[in-house]
Structure formats: C-alpha cells, structure tokens
Amino acid sequence: MYQNYIDYDNEGKDMLTNKVSSGAHSSFISTYLQRRVKVHDIEKHRQLRTNLVEHIWECFEKKNNEN
C-alpha cells in the first residue's frame, strides 16, 4: 500500500518545488503537477480576459449613451 499520500488538490503551487520520490511514479507525479499548474494559469488568463472584454464593453456603452 502507498504510504506517502499527498493531497494534490489541496496543495498550492509550492508543491512543484518539493522533491517527490516515490520510485517509478516520481516522473508521473512531477509531470502531473506541472500540467496542473499550467491549466490553472490558463483558467486565470481566460477569466481575466473575459473580465477585460466586459469592462471595455461597459465603457464603450457609457460613451455611446453620452452622445
């Protein structure tokens, strides 16, 4: 049984700096953590982009209503 359980879903990005040595699975775990961080950054980027577009549209609508 695997005794070195780590709750990856509740750990922050700091996990990438930790050394994980679990034999044959260490490469898989490292790759998983790197991809997980990348996905979260993409989600943040998309949300920020959506917020920016909404803000621009709000400003544009206000300007057009003044004319």
PDB file of C-alpha atoms in Angstrom:
ATOM      1  CA  MET A   1       0.000   0.000   0.000  1.00  0.00           C
ATOM      2  CA  TYR A   2       1.154   3.520  -0.790  1.00  0.00           C
ATOM      3  CA  GLN A   3       2.012   5.287   2.472  1.00  0.00           C
ATOM      4  CA  ASN A   4       3.207   8.679   1.228  1.00  0.00           C
ATOM      5  CA  TYR A   5      -0.224  10.124   0.452  1.00  0.00           C
ATOM      6  CA  ILE A   6      -0.217  13.757  -0.642  1.00  0.00           C
ATOM      7  CA  ASP A   7      -3.485  15.603  -1.268  1.00  0.00           C
ATOM      8  CA  TYR A   8      -2.521  17.316  -4.533  1.00  0.00           C
ATOM      9  CA  ASP A   9      -5.902  19.003  -4.955  1.00  0.00           C
ATOM     10  CA  ASN A  10      -5.456  20.961  -1.732  1.00  0.00           C
ATOM     11  CA  GLU A  11      -1.821  21.899  -2.144  1.00  0.00           C
ATOM     12  CA  GLY A  12      -0.652  25.159  -3.655  1.00  0.00           C
ATOM     13  CA  LYS A  13       1.886  25.790  -6.371  1.00  0.00           C
ATOM     14  CA  ASP A  14       4.606  25.298  -3.752  1.00  0.00           C
ATOM     15  CA  MET A  15       4.292  21.573  -4.413  1.00  0.00           C
ATOM     16  CA  LEU A  16       6.362  21.988  -7.567  1.00  0.00           C
ATOM     17  CA  THR A  17       9.389  22.957  -5.520  1.00  0.00           C
ATOM     18  CA  ASN A  18       9.141  19.916  -3.263  1.00  0.00           C
ATOM     19  CA  LYS A  19      11.072  16.789  -4.096  1.00  0.00           C
ATOM     20  CA  VAL A  20       8.780  13.827  -4.659  1.00  0.00           C
ATOM     21  CA  SER A  21      10.495  10.479  -4.645  1.00  0.00           C
ATOM     22  CA  SER A  22       8.125   7.572  -4.923  1.00  0.00           C
ATOM     23  CA  GLY A  23      10.124   5.295  -7.180  1.00  0.00           C
ATOM     24  CA  ALA A  24       8.695   4.658 -10.628  1.00  0.00           C
ATOM     25  CA  HIS A  25       5.901   7.184 -10.129  1.00  0.00           C
ATOM     26  CA  SER A  26       8.057  10.243  -9.397  1.00  0.00           C
ATOM     27  CA  SER A  27       8.238  11.312 -13.061  1.00  0.00           C
ATOM     28  CA  PHE A  28       4.483  10.901 -13.471  1.00  0.00           C
ATOM     29  CA  ILE A  29       3.769  12.934 -10.340  1.00  0.00           C
ATOM     30  CA  SER A  30       6.150  15.690 -11.388  1.00  0.00           C
ATOM     31  CA  THR A  31       4.570  15.894 -14.852  1.00  0.00           C
ATOM     32  CA  TYR A  32       1.074  15.889 -13.321  1.00  0.00           C
ATOM     33  CA  LEU A  33       1.896  18.780 -11.005  1.00  0.00           C
ATOM     34  CA  GLN A  34       3.475  20.849 -13.777  1.00  0.00           C
ATOM     35  CA  ARG A  35       0.467  20.358 -16.061  1.00  0.00           C
ATOM     36  CA  ARG A  36      -1.952  21.115 -13.226  1.00  0.00           C
ATOM     37  CA  VAL A  37      -0.290  24.480 -12.570  1.00  0.00           C
ATOM     38  CA  LYS A  38      -0.348  25.291 -16.281  1.00  0.00           C
ATOM     39  CA  VAL A  39      -4.078  24.566 -16.524  1.00  0.00           C
ATOM     40  CA  HIS A  40      -4.831  26.797 -13.559  1.00  0.00           C
ATOM     41  CA  ASP A  41      -2.836  29.635 -15.084  1.00  0.00           C
ATOM     42  CA  ILE A  42      -4.763  29.253 -18.366  1.00  0.00           C
ATOM     43  CA  GLU A  43      -8.049  29.437 -16.458  1.00  0.00           C
ATOM     44  CA  LYS A  44      -6.926  32.623 -14.721  1.00  0.00           C
ATOM     45  CA  HIS A  45      -5.867  34.099 -18.047  1.00  0.00           C
ATOM     46  CA  ARG A  46      -9.234  33.327 -19.635  1.00  0.00           C
ATOM     47  CA  GLN A  47     -11.145  34.805 -16.697  1.00  0.00           C
ATOM     48  CA  LEU A  48      -9.054  37.975 -16.736  1.00  0.00           C
ATOM     49  CA  ARG A  49      -9.542  38.268 -20.500  1.00  0.00           C
ATOM     50  CA  THR A  50     -13.310  37.867 -20.115  1.00  0.00           C
ATOM     51  CA  ASN A  51     -13.390  40.492 -17.371  1.00  0.00           C
ATOM     52  CA  LEU A  52     -11.398  42.906 -19.517  1.00  0.00           C
ATOM     53  CA  VAL A  53     -13.724  42.492 -22.510  1.00  0.00           C
ATOM     54  CA  GLU A  54     -16.769  43.090 -20.298  1.00  0.00           C
ATOM     55  CA  HIS A  55     -15.157  46.207 -18.844  1.00  0.00           C
ATOM     56  CA  ILE A  56     -14.331  47.575 -22.294  1.00  0.00           C
ATOM     57  CA  TRP A  57     -17.915  46.984 -23.459  1.00  0.00           C
ATOM     58  CA  GLU A  58     -19.278  48.779 -20.384  1.00  0.00           C
ATOM     59  CA  CYS A  59     -17.036  51.777 -21.071  1.00  0.00           C
ATOM     60  CA  PHE A  60     -17.993  51.759 -24.753  1.00  0.00           C
ATOM     61  CA  GLU A  61     -21.724  51.676 -23.942  1.00  0.00           C
ATOM     62  CA  LYS A  62     -21.405  54.573 -21.488  1.00  0.00           C
ATOM     63  CA  LYS A  63     -19.556  56.655 -24.065  1.00  0.00           C
ATOM     64  CA  ASN A  64     -22.181  55.972 -26.748  1.00  0.00           C
ATOM     65  CA  ASN A  65     -25.033  56.854 -24.379  1.00  0.00           C
ATOM     66  CA  GLU A  66     -23.475  60.260 -23.699  1.00  0.00           C
ATOM     67  CA  ASN A  67     -23.564  61.214 -27.394  1.00  0.00           C
TER      68      ASN A  67
END
